[in-house]
mmCIF file of C-alpha atoms and ligand atoms in Angstrom:
data_model
loop_
_atom_site.group_PDB
_atom_site.id
_atom_site.type_symbol
_atom_site.label_atom_id
_atom_site.label_comp_id
_atom_site.label_asym_id
_atom_site.label_seq_id
_atom_site.Cartn_x
_atom_site.Cartn_y
_atom_site.Cartn_z
ATOM 1 C CA MET A 47 -41.733 -61.352 -44.079
ATOM 2 C CA ARG A 48 -40.389 -64.329 -46.062
ATOM 3 C CA SER A 49 -42.799 -67.259 -45.932
ATOM 4 C CA LYS A 50 -40.194 -69.531 -44.317
ATOM 5 C CA GLU A 51 -39.310 -67.020 -41.601
ATOM 6 C CA LEU A 52 -39.875 -68.271 -38.041
ATOM 7 C CA MET A 53 -42.424 -66.257 -36.021
ATOM 8 C CA THR A 54 -41.784 -67.198 -32.417
ATOM 9 C CA VAL A 55 -44.721 -65.416 -30.817
ATOM 10 C CA SER A 56 -47.666 -63.685 -32.448
ATOM 11 C CA TRP A 57 -51.245 -62.526 -31.911
ATOM 12 C CA LYS A 58 -53.898 -64.351 -33.930
ATOM 13 C CA ASP A 59 -57.711 -64.349 -33.565
ATOM 14 C CA ASN A 60 -57.666 -63.099 -29.979
ATOM 15 C CA SER A 61 -55.073 -65.626 -28.868
ATOM 16 C CA VAL A 62 -51.303 -65.828 -28.484
ATOM 17 C CA VAL A 63 -49.601 -68.328 -30.766
ATOM 18 C CA MET A 64 -46.087 -69.552 -29.964
ATOM 19 C CA ILE A 65 -43.655 -72.073 -31.334
ATOM 20 C CA ASP A 66 -43.378 -74.781 -28.664
ATOM 21 C CA GLN A 67 -39.622 -74.677 -28.132
ATOM 22 C CA THR A 68 -39.672 -77.654 -25.778
ATOM 23 C CA LYS A 69 -40.521 -79.819 -28.811
ATOM 24 C CA LEU A 70 -37.683 -78.581 -31.057
ATOM 25 C CA PRO A 71 -35.821 -79.842 -32.997
ATOM 26 C CA ASP A 72 -38.016 -82.956 -33.388
ATOM 27 C CA LYS A 73 -41.250 -81.150 -34.183
ATOM 28 C CA LEU A 74 -42.108 -77.610 -35.242
ATOM 29 C CA VAL A 75 -45.452 -77.239 -33.482
ATOM 30 C CA PHE A 76 -47.377 -74.220 -32.246
ATOM 31 C CA VAL A 77 -49.312 -73.694 -29.016
ATOM 32 C CA ARG A 78 -52.273 -71.354 -28.713
ATOM 33 C CA CYS A 79 -52.893 -69.519 -25.431
ATOM 34 C CA THR A 80 -56.332 -68.102 -24.792
ATOM 35 C CA ASN A 81 -55.710 -66.712 -21.295
ATOM 36 C CA TYR A 82 -52.820 -65.086 -19.467
ATOM 37 C CA GLU A 83 -52.351 -68.030 -17.079
ATOM 38 C CA GLN A 84 -51.457 -70.215 -20.059
ATOM 39 C CA VAL A 85 -48.962 -67.587 -21.256
ATOM 40 C CA ALA A 86 -47.356 -67.488 -17.791
ATOM 41 C CA ASP A 87 -47.116 -71.268 -17.766
ATOM 42 C CA CYS A 88 -45.477 -71.242 -21.238
ATOM 43 C CA ILE A 89 -42.879 -68.722 -20.041
ATOM 44 C CA LYS A 90 -42.095 -70.806 -16.931
ATOM 45 C CA ARG A 91 -41.784 -74.062 -18.877
ATOM 46 C CA LEU A 92 -39.583 -72.521 -21.621
ATOM 47 C CA VAL A 93 -42.199 -73.121 -24.321
ATOM 48 C CA VAL A 94 -41.259 -69.521 -25.110
ATOM 49 C CA ARG A 95 -37.853 -68.331 -23.905
ATOM 50 C CA GLY A 96 -35.154 -65.796 -24.707
ATOM 51 C CA ALA A 97 -35.342 -62.297 -23.225
ATOM 52 C CA PRO A 98 -37.129 -60.327 -25.991
ATOM 53 C CA ALA A 99 -39.573 -63.165 -26.732
ATOM 54 C CA ILE A 100 -40.465 -63.443 -23.037
ATOM 55 C CA GLY A 101 -41.138 -59.687 -22.932
ATOM 56 C CA VAL A 102 -43.459 -59.696 -25.926
ATOM 57 C CA ALA A 103 -45.210 -62.899 -24.809
ATOM 58 C CA ALA A 104 -45.919 -61.293 -21.420
ATOM 59 C CA ALA A 105 -47.240 -58.144 -23.116
ATOM 60 C CA PHE A 106 -49.587 -60.353 -25.152
ATOM 61 C CA GLY A 107 -50.556 -62.067 -21.872
ATOM 62 C CA LEU A 108 -51.768 -58.714 -20.563
ATOM 63 C CA ALA A 109 -53.538 -58.150 -23.879
ATOM 64 C CA LEU A 110 -55.406 -61.438 -23.383
ATOM 65 C CA ALA A 111 -56.429 -60.363 -19.879
ATOM 66 C CA ALA A 112 -57.726 -57.085 -21.335
ATOM 67 C CA VAL A 113 -59.574 -58.277 -24.415
ATOM 68 C CA LYS A 114 -61.209 -61.230 -22.615
ATOM 69 C CA SER A 115 -62.343 -59.068 -19.709
ATOM 70 C CA LYS A 116 -66.073 -58.779 -18.960
ATOM 71 C CA ALA A 117 -65.487 -55.781 -16.664
ATOM 72 C CA SER A 118 -68.040 -53.014 -16.765
ATOM 73 C CA ASP A 119 -65.869 -50.182 -15.496
ATOM 74 C CA THR A 120 -62.238 -49.109 -15.586
ATOM 75 C CA SER A 121 -61.424 -49.944 -11.968
ATOM 76 C CA GLU A 122 -62.695 -53.514 -12.448
ATOM 77 C CA ILE A 123 -60.615 -54.109 -15.597
ATOM 78 C CA MET A 124 -57.612 -52.447 -13.931
ATOM 79 C CA ASN A 125 -57.880 -54.918 -11.026
ATOM 80 C CA GLU A 126 -57.904 -57.791 -13.505
ATOM 81 C CA LEU A 127 -54.863 -56.374 -15.279
ATOM 82 C CA GLU A 128 -53.033 -55.945 -11.955
ATOM 83 C CA MET A 129 -53.678 -59.620 -11.188
ATOM 84 C CA ALA A 130 -52.373 -60.730 -14.616
ATOM 85 C CA PHE A 131 -49.389 -58.396 -14.181
ATOM 86 C CA LYS A 132 -48.476 -60.099 -10.876
ATOM 87 C CA VAL A 133 -48.760 -63.617 -12.261
ATOM 88 C CA LEU A 134 -46.733 -62.795 -15.402
ATOM 89 C CA ARG A 135 -44.037 -60.944 -13.403
ATOM 90 C CA ASN A 136 -43.440 -64.024 -11.271
ATOM 91 C CA THR A 137 -42.542 -66.337 -14.120
ATOM 92 C CA ARG A 138 -38.799 -65.746 -14.595
ATOM 93 C CA PRO A 139 -36.577 -63.282 -12.720
ATOM 94 C CA THR A 140 -33.475 -62.521 -14.807
ATOM 95 C CA ALA A 141 -34.451 -61.195 -18.261
ATOM 96 C CA VAL A 142 -35.295 -57.529 -17.726
ATOM 97 C CA ASN A 143 -37.411 -57.442 -20.897
ATOM 98 C CA LEU A 144 -40.199 -59.162 -18.958
ATOM 99 C CA PHE A 145 -40.472 -56.314 -16.444
ATOM 100 C CA TRP A 146 -39.866 -53.637 -19.078
ATOM 101 C CA ALA A 147 -42.686 -54.995 -21.256
ATOM 102 C CA LEU A 148 -45.185 -55.444 -18.423
ATOM 103 C CA ASP A 149 -44.496 -51.963 -17.011
ATOM 104 C CA ARG A 150 -44.832 -50.369 -20.437
ATOM 105 C CA VAL A 151 -48.205 -51.993 -21.151
ATOM 106 C CA MET A 152 -49.545 -51.201 -17.658
ATOM 107 C CA GLN A 153 -48.487 -47.594 -18.067
ATOM 108 C CA LYS A 154 -50.512 -47.421 -21.275
ATOM 109 C CA ALA A 155 -53.540 -49.020 -19.599
ATOM 110 C CA LYS A 156 -53.442 -46.573 -16.686
ATOM 111 C CA SER A 157 -53.747 -43.576 -18.979
ATOM 112 C CA GLN A 158 -57.128 -44.746 -20.442
ATOM 113 C CA THR A 159 -60.548 -43.522 -19.388
ATOM 114 C CA SER A 160 -62.889 -46.296 -20.606
ATOM 115 C CA VAL A 161 -62.952 -50.099 -20.705
ATOM 116 C CA LYS A 162 -63.055 -50.037 -24.506
ATOM 117 C CA THR A 163 -60.057 -47.737 -24.939
ATOM 118 C CA MET A 164 -58.156 -49.720 -22.286
ATOM 119 C CA LYS A 165 -58.678 -52.974 -24.183
ATOM 120 C CA ASP A 166 -57.628 -51.357 -27.470
ATOM 121 C CA ALA A 167 -54.638 -49.559 -25.959
ATOM 122 C CA VAL A 168 -53.255 -52.660 -24.225
ATOM 123 C CA LEU A 169 -53.510 -54.805 -27.345
ATOM 124 C CA ASN A 170 -52.091 -52.092 -29.607
ATOM 125 C CA GLU A 171 -49.145 -51.525 -27.283
ATOM 126 C CA ALA A 172 -48.322 -55.247 -27.261
ATOM 127 C CA LEU A 173 -48.588 -55.417 -31.071
ATOM 128 C CA LYS A 174 -46.368 -52.345 -31.346
ATOM 129 C CA MET A 175 -43.741 -53.962 -29.112
ATOM 130 C CA ALA A 176 -43.732 -57.094 -31.260
ATOM 131 C CA GLU A 177 -43.141 -55.022 -34.396
ATOM 132 C CA GLU A 178 -40.504 -52.862 -32.682
ATOM 133 C CA ASP A 179 -38.636 -56.004 -31.628
ATOM 134 C CA ILE A 180 -38.306 -57.177 -35.241
ATOM 135 C CA GLN A 181 -37.195 -53.712 -36.394
ATOM 136 C CA ALA A 182 -34.642 -53.420 -33.548
ATOM 137 C CA ASN A 183 -33.202 -56.814 -34.480
ATOM 138 C CA LYS A 184 -32.843 -55.809 -38.135
ATOM 139 C CA LYS A 185 -31.065 -52.587 -37.166
ATOM 140 C CA MET A 186 -28.787 -54.465 -34.750
ATOM 141 C CA GLY A 187 -28.093 -56.924 -37.532
ATOM 142 C CA ALA A 188 -27.066 -54.150 -39.917
ATOM 143 C CA PHE A 189 -24.730 -52.525 -37.358
ATOM 144 C CA GLY A 190 -23.304 -55.819 -36.115
ATOM 145 C CA ALA A 191 -22.625 -57.212 -39.600
ATOM 146 C CA SER A 192 -19.869 -54.601 -39.990
ATOM 147 C CA LEU A 193 -17.910 -56.546 -37.340
ATOM 148 C CA ILE A 194 -18.055 -59.789 -39.315
ATOM 149 C CA ASP A 195 -15.501 -60.556 -42.037
ATOM 150 C CA ASP A 196 -15.862 -62.848 -44.995
ATOM 151 C CA GLY A 197 -14.761 -66.340 -43.948
ATOM 152 C CA ASP A 198 -15.254 -65.803 -40.202
ATOM 153 C CA ALA A 199 -15.871 -68.715 -37.851
ATOM 154 C CA ILE A 200 -18.114 -67.404 -35.094
ATOM 155 C CA LEU A 201 -18.979 -69.041 -31.808
ATOM 156 C CA THR A 202 -22.336 -68.379 -30.182
ATOM 157 C CA HIS A 203 -23.789 -69.656 -26.915
ATOM 158 C CA CYS A 204 -27.378 -70.542 -26.034
ATOM 159 C CA ASN A 205 -29.956 -69.242 -28.520
ATOM 160 C CA ALA A 206 -30.129 -65.532 -29.243
ATOM 161 C CA GLY A 207 -31.904 -66.029 -32.523
ATOM 162 C CA ALA A 208 -35.322 -65.750 -34.104
ATOM 163 C CA LEU A 209 -36.517 -68.217 -31.469
ATOM 164 C CA ALA A 210 -35.434 -65.908 -28.627
ATOM 165 C CA THR A 211 -37.158 -62.862 -30.129
ATOM 166 C CA VAL A 212 -40.303 -62.228 -32.159
ATOM 167 C CA ALA A 213 -38.284 -62.927 -35.319
ATOM 168 C CA TYR A 214 -34.766 -62.504 -36.841
ATOM 169 C CA GLY A 215 -32.809 -62.579 -33.560
ATOM 170 C CA THR A 216 -30.142 -60.496 -31.829
ATOM 171 C CA ALA A 217 -26.774 -62.300 -31.989
ATOM 172 C CA LEU A 218 -28.057 -64.581 -34.759
ATOM 173 C CA GLY A 219 -29.670 -61.543 -36.443
ATOM 174 C CA VAL A 220 -26.138 -60.139 -36.823
ATOM 175 C CA LEU A 221 -25.073 -63.402 -38.471
ATOM 176 C CA ARG A 222 -28.165 -63.425 -40.714
ATOM 177 C CA SER A 223 -27.399 -59.881 -41.767
ATOM 178 C CA ALA A 224 -23.731 -60.726 -42.510
ATOM 179 C CA LYS A 225 -24.903 -63.630 -44.658
ATOM 180 C CA GLU A 226 -27.426 -61.384 -46.465
ATOM 181 C CA GLN A 227 -24.478 -59.079 -47.289
ATOM 182 C CA GLY A 228 -22.817 -62.014 -49.029
ATOM 183 C CA LYS A 229 -20.240 -62.815 -46.349
ATOM 184 C CA ARG A 230 -19.365 -66.486 -45.976
ATOM 185 C CA ILE A 231 -19.531 -67.470 -42.330
ATOM 186 C CA ASN A 232 -19.608 -70.617 -40.311
ATOM 187 C CA VAL A 233 -21.150 -70.740 -36.897
ATOM 188 C CA ILE A 234 -20.192 -72.930 -33.975
ATOM 189 C CA ALA A 235 -23.077 -73.330 -31.542
ATOM 190 C CA THR A 236 -22.264 -74.575 -28.063
ATOM 191 C CA GLU A 237 -24.638 -77.271 -26.835
ATOM 192 C CA THR A 238 -25.587 -75.101 -23.834
ATOM 193 C CA ARG A 239 -26.171 -77.639 -21.109
ATOM 194 C CA PRO A 240 -28.434 -78.381 -19.365
ATOM 195 C CA VAL A 241 -31.403 -77.299 -21.543
ATOM 196 C CA LEU A 242 -29.476 -77.478 -24.842
ATOM 197 C CA GLN A 243 -30.704 -74.233 -26.388
ATOM 198 C CA GLY A 244 -27.608 -74.252 -28.650
ATOM 199 C CA ALA A 245 -27.814 -77.854 -29.829
ATOM 200 C CA ARG A 246 -31.603 -77.907 -30.173
ATOM 201 C CA LEU A 247 -32.584 -74.342 -31.104
ATOM 202 C CA THR A 248 -29.612 -72.463 -32.584
ATOM 203 C CA ALA A 249 -28.665 -75.435 -34.740
ATOM 204 C CA PHE A 250 -32.324 -75.839 -35.793
ATOM 205 C CA GLU A 251 -32.887 -72.241 -36.831
ATOM 206 C CA LEU A 252 -29.535 -71.735 -38.586
ATOM 207 C CA LYS A 253 -29.978 -74.985 -40.507
ATOM 208 C CA HIS A 254 -33.548 -73.886 -41.333
ATOM 209 C CA ASP A 255 -32.110 -70.678 -42.843
ATOM 210 C CA GLY A 256 -29.238 -72.361 -44.671
ATOM 211 C CA ILE A 257 -26.450 -70.942 -42.478
ATOM 212 C CA ASP A 258 -23.441 -73.220 -41.976
ATOM 213 C CA VAL A 259 -23.612 -74.444 -38.371
ATOM 214 C CA SER A 260 -21.770 -77.010 -36.271
ATOM 215 C CA VAL A 261 -22.435 -77.958 -32.656
ATOM 216 C CA ALA A 262 -19.712 -78.388 -30.037
ATOM 217 C CA PRO A 263 -19.907 -79.424 -26.378
ATOM 218 C CA ASP A 264 -19.642 -76.503 -23.952
ATOM 219 C CA THR A 265 -16.461 -78.109 -22.643
ATOM 220 C CA ALA A 266 -14.754 -77.867 -26.084
ATOM 221 C CA VAL A 267 -14.679 -74.061 -26.293
ATOM 222 C CA GLY A 268 -11.146 -73.595 -24.902
ATOM 223 C CA SER A 269 -9.737 -76.290 -27.119
ATOM 224 C CA LEU A 270 -11.412 -74.910 -30.271
ATOM 225 C CA MET A 271 -10.065 -71.448 -29.487
ATOM 226 C CA ALA A 272 -6.554 -72.751 -28.827
ATOM 227 C CA ARG A 273 -6.665 -74.542 -32.190
ATOM 228 C CA GLY A 274 -7.558 -71.289 -34.004
ATOM 229 C CA MET A 275 -11.005 -72.497 -34.994
ATOM 230 C CA ILE A 276 -12.893 -69.430 -33.686
ATOM 231 C CA ARG A 277 -12.419 -65.847 -34.925
ATOM 232 C CA LYS A 278 -15.181 -64.100 -32.981
ATOM 233 C CA VAL A 279 -17.738 -64.754 -30.277
ATOM 234 C CA ILE A 280 -21.186 -63.212 -30.348
ATOM 235 C CA VAL A 281 -23.873 -63.821 -27.739
ATOM 236 C CA GLY A 282 -27.141 -62.229 -26.614
ATOM 237 C CA ALA A 283 -28.045 -60.894 -23.172
ATOM 238 C CA ASP A 284 -30.918 -61.098 -20.720
ATOM 239 C CA ARG A 285 -29.931 -57.903 -18.978
ATOM 240 C CA VAL A 286 -27.203 -55.313 -19.543
ATOM 241 C CA LEU A 287 -26.439 -52.916 -16.711
ATOM 242 C CA ARG A 288 -25.355 -49.270 -16.857
ATOM 243 C CA SER A 289 -21.810 -50.458 -16.043
ATOM 244 C CA GLY A 290 -21.772 -52.823 -19.052
ATOM 245 C CA HIS A 291 -22.147 -56.025 -16.995
ATOM 246 C CA ALA A 292 -24.031 -58.485 -19.213
ATOM 247 C CA PHE A 293 -26.229 -61.250 -17.771
ATOM 248 C CA ASN A 294 -26.681 -64.150 -20.158
ATOM 249 C CA LYS A 295 -27.069 -67.929 -20.248
ATOM 250 C CA ILE A 296 -24.906 -69.843 -17.797
ATOM 251 C CA GLY A 297 -21.516 -70.529 -19.385
ATOM 252 C CA THR A 298 -21.233 -67.153 -21.124
ATOM 253 C CA TYR A 299 -18.780 -65.853 -18.510
ATOM 254 C CA GLN A 300 -16.319 -68.699 -18.968
ATOM 255 C CA ILE A 301 -16.477 -68.298 -22.760
ATOM 256 C CA ALA A 302 -15.657 -64.586 -22.329
ATOM 257 C CA ILE A 303 -12.639 -65.442 -20.157
ATOM 258 C CA LEU A 304 -11.429 -67.966 -22.725
ATOM 259 C CA ALA A 305 -11.918 -65.418 -25.523
ATOM 260 C CA LYS A 306 -9.811 -62.870 -23.618
ATOM 261 C CA LYS A 307 -7.073 -65.459 -23.069
ATOM 262 C CA HIS A 308 -6.983 -66.209 -26.815
ATOM 263 C CA ASP A 309 -7.348 -62.593 -28.020
ATOM 264 C CA ILE A 310 -10.693 -63.313 -29.655
ATOM 265 C CA PRO A 311 -13.227 -60.440 -29.805
ATOM 266 C CA PHE A 312 -16.270 -61.126 -27.616
ATOM 267 C CA TYR A 313 -19.454 -59.226 -28.589
ATOM 268 C CA VAL A 314 -22.845 -58.969 -26.930
ATOM 269 C CA ALA A 315 -25.910 -58.117 -29.056
ATOM 270 C CA ALA A 316 -28.838 -56.714 -27.067
ATOM 271 C CA PRO A 317 -31.720 -54.366 -27.835
ATOM 272 C CA LEU A 318 -32.279 -51.363 -25.566
ATOM 273 C CA SER A 319 -35.249 -53.241 -24.042
ATOM 274 C CA SER A 320 -32.635 -55.520 -22.391
ATOM 275 C CA PHE A 321 -30.890 -52.648 -20.590
ATOM 276 C CA ASP A 322 -31.452 -52.096 -16.876
ATOM 277 C CA LEU A 323 -30.079 -48.719 -15.856
ATOM 278 C CA ASN A 324 -31.104 -49.006 -12.205
ATOM 279 C CA SER A 325 -29.589 -52.208 -10.811
ATOM 280 C CA SER A 326 -26.068 -53.050 -9.697
ATOM 281 C CA PRO A 327 -24.732 -56.558 -10.472
ATOM 282 C CA GLY A 328 -25.477 -57.845 -6.950
ATOM 283 C CA GLN A 329 -29.119 -56.767 -7.170
ATOM 284 C CA VAL A 330 -29.987 -58.951 -10.167
ATOM 285 C CA THR A 331 -31.660 -62.260 -9.364
ATOM 286 C CA ILE A 332 -30.068 -65.193 -11.119
ATOM 287 C CA GLU A 333 -32.737 -67.791 -11.792
ATOM 288 C CA GLU A 334 -32.093 -71.178 -10.159
ATOM 289 C CA ARG A 335 -33.904 -73.833 -12.151
ATOM 290 C CA SER A 336 -35.007 -77.312 -11.180
ATOM 291 C CA PHE A 337 -32.291 -79.890 -10.479
ATOM 292 C CA ASP A 338 -34.174 -82.230 -12.850
ATOM 293 C CA GLU A 339 -32.662 -80.321 -15.771
ATOM 294 C CA VAL A 340 -29.212 -81.468 -14.605
ATOM 295 C CA VAL A 341 -29.808 -84.943 -13.206
ATOM 296 C CA MET A 342 -31.944 -86.243 -16.065
ATOM 297 C CA MET A 343 -30.646 -86.843 -19.580
ATOM 298 C CA GLY A 344 -32.829 -88.330 -22.301
ATOM 299 C CA GLY A 345 -35.337 -89.476 -19.670
ATOM 300 C CA LYS A 346 -32.608 -91.247 -17.647
ATOM 301 C CA ARG A 347 -31.098 -90.204 -14.318
ATOM 302 C CA VAL A 348 -27.348 -89.557 -14.703
ATOM 303 C CA VAL A 349 -26.486 -88.203 -11.224
ATOM 304 C CA PRO A 350 -26.675 -90.470 -8.146
ATOM 305 C CA LYS A 351 -29.691 -89.847 -5.931
ATOM 306 C CA GLY A 352 -28.943 -87.712 -2.869
ATOM 307 C CA VAL A 353 -26.157 -85.678 -4.540
ATOM 308 C CA ARG A 354 -26.552 -81.889 -4.318
ATOM 309 C CA VAL A 355 -27.001 -80.062 -7.645
ATOM 310 C CA PHE A 356 -26.424 -76.436 -8.623
ATOM 311 C CA ASN A 357 -28.423 -75.182 -11.602
ATOM 312 C CA PRO A 358 -28.072 -71.413 -12.051
ATOM 313 C CA ALA A 359 -29.577 -70.475 -15.416
ATOM 314 C CA PHE A 360 -27.513 -67.305 -15.969
ATOM 315 C CA ASP A 361 -24.169 -65.722 -15.177
ATOM 316 C CA VAL A 362 -22.697 -62.263 -15.470
ATOM 317 C CA THR A 363 -19.855 -61.209 -17.747
ATOM 318 C CA PRO A 364 -17.999 -58.107 -16.545
ATOM 319 C CA PRO A 365 -17.452 -55.211 -18.963
ATOM 320 C CA GLU A 366 -13.676 -55.692 -19.220
ATOM 321 C CA LEU A 367 -14.263 -58.954 -21.099
ATOM 322 C CA ILE A 368 -16.666 -57.423 -23.651
ATOM 323 C CA SER A 369 -15.253 -55.956 -26.899
ATOM 324 C CA GLY A 370 -18.497 -54.260 -27.939
ATOM 325 C CA ILE A 371 -22.245 -54.220 -27.282
ATOM 326 C CA ILE A 372 -24.346 -54.179 -30.450
ATOM 327 C CA THR A 373 -27.664 -52.320 -30.110
ATOM 328 C CA GLU A 374 -30.230 -50.903 -32.532
ATOM 329 C CA LYS A 375 -28.623 -47.486 -31.952
ATOM 330 C CA GLY A 376 -25.114 -48.609 -32.895
ATOM 331 C CA ILE A 377 -22.162 -50.492 -31.435
ATOM 332 C CA LEU A 378 -21.243 -49.401 -27.915
ATOM 333 C CA THR A 379 -17.581 -49.603 -26.952
ATOM 334 C CA PRO A 380 -15.740 -49.315 -23.612
ATOM 335 C CA PRO A 381 -15.914 -47.485 -21.323
ATOM 336 C CA TYR A 382 -19.535 -48.650 -21.233
ATOM 337 C CA ASP A 383 -20.746 -46.358 -18.475
ATOM 338 C CA MET A 384 -19.961 -43.507 -20.888
ATOM 339 C CA SER A 385 -21.195 -45.063 -24.154
ATOM 340 C CA ILE A 386 -24.414 -46.361 -22.520
ATOM 341 C CA LYS A 387 -25.044 -42.928 -21.015
ATOM 342 C CA MET A 388 -24.657 -41.315 -24.436
ATOM 343 C CA VAL A 389 -27.295 -43.587 -25.970
ATOM 344 C CA LEU A 390 -29.705 -44.072 -23.066
ATOM 345 C CA GLY A 391 -29.099 -41.012 -20.939
HETATM 346 O O1 LIG B 155 -33.191 -69.615 -20.393
HETATM 347 P P1 LIG B 155 -33.354 -68.971 -21.733
HETATM 348 O O2 LIG B 155 -33.368 -69.934 -22.854
HETATM 349 O O3 LIG B 155 -34.535 -68.015 -21.751
HETATM 350 O O4 LIG B 155 -32.045 -68.078 -21.879
HETATM 351 C C1 LIG B 155 -31.887 -67.302 -23.048
HETATM 352 C C2 LIG B 155 -30.596 -66.612 -23.137
HETATM 353 O O5 LIG B 155 -29.787 -66.647 -22.238
HETATM 354 C C3 LIG B 155 -30.362 -65.781 -24.361
HETATM 355 O O6 LIG B 155 -29.006 -65.774 -24.697
HETATM 356 C C4 LIG B 155 -30.809 -64.338 -24.065
HETATM 357 O O7 LIG B 155 -32.135 -64.319 -23.641
HETATM 358 C C5 LIG B 155 -30.640 -63.432 -25.224
HETATM 359 S S1 LIG B 155 -31.903 -63.703 -26.392
HETATM 360 C C6 LIG B 155 -31.866 -62.620 -27.645
#
């Protein structure tokens, strides 16, 4: 790892260390969690956010519950893990990586026969997932870079970068990889109201890595496309269904419609840990976040008191608007029910 590379979430000295993303871009500070309740709180408050990062943080939350346990037998430690599992599961509903990660670690725990091996197995599984996430991002980056041409102007929404994963990123990993191949690119990051993941986080991490980035209001996307200022769109995903429906940050759907209207390729980059092969679009819970995120701006109320507010955090883009889905196993193309079946079975 290069010394400057951002590590969003990691395990250090029996604690979970995370970049506090609520403080970016003003301050690059780290928080240290020593119990799973703190990890759950960090996930809820968006200290750590982005589907793959949430998954790994939750896995480390279970690891904290295991290694700090004073249980004397396996059923006692299993009860403690079940409790941590419940609390961590109830943090955020949309990114499937959370449930995938928690289920995978619990599965590992259940197959152990002593307290000691359970502690070791849970921690090792979480560490393995963190490493796998980085490797998946690098592979996705290598595949996805083939879609990027020298001189491209690429629009991205929200933050699907190093800060949304353990390191390197999904959509932004593709852009990093294209840059590493010597392609000149410029990135347009949408602000991503109301939490500003694009303006605060994508702009921060691309600037940090020396990638040309500009920020535009979410409302400018159609105009920029009509003026020929965008060649491609690439975004991440919180959940991709068997049908190819992609759940991602609110606003993604309207960008995909605008891209279709202007004949601009629209790509989704998502690791296999973000795929949910069991749900239909109507079964996925879209997180509704606090109205405070919408009514307050810079500490000041901008919406009259008593006015109703909608604040869905995610939307769903249907497969017919998606030109390709970049995964660590290659680039999936329509029809997605077929290409996803070939890769995931
Ligand atoms: O609410 P957030 O910031 O967790 O939402 C994040 C996104 O929507 C990302 O685009 C998605 O998780 C993909 S991250 C590789």
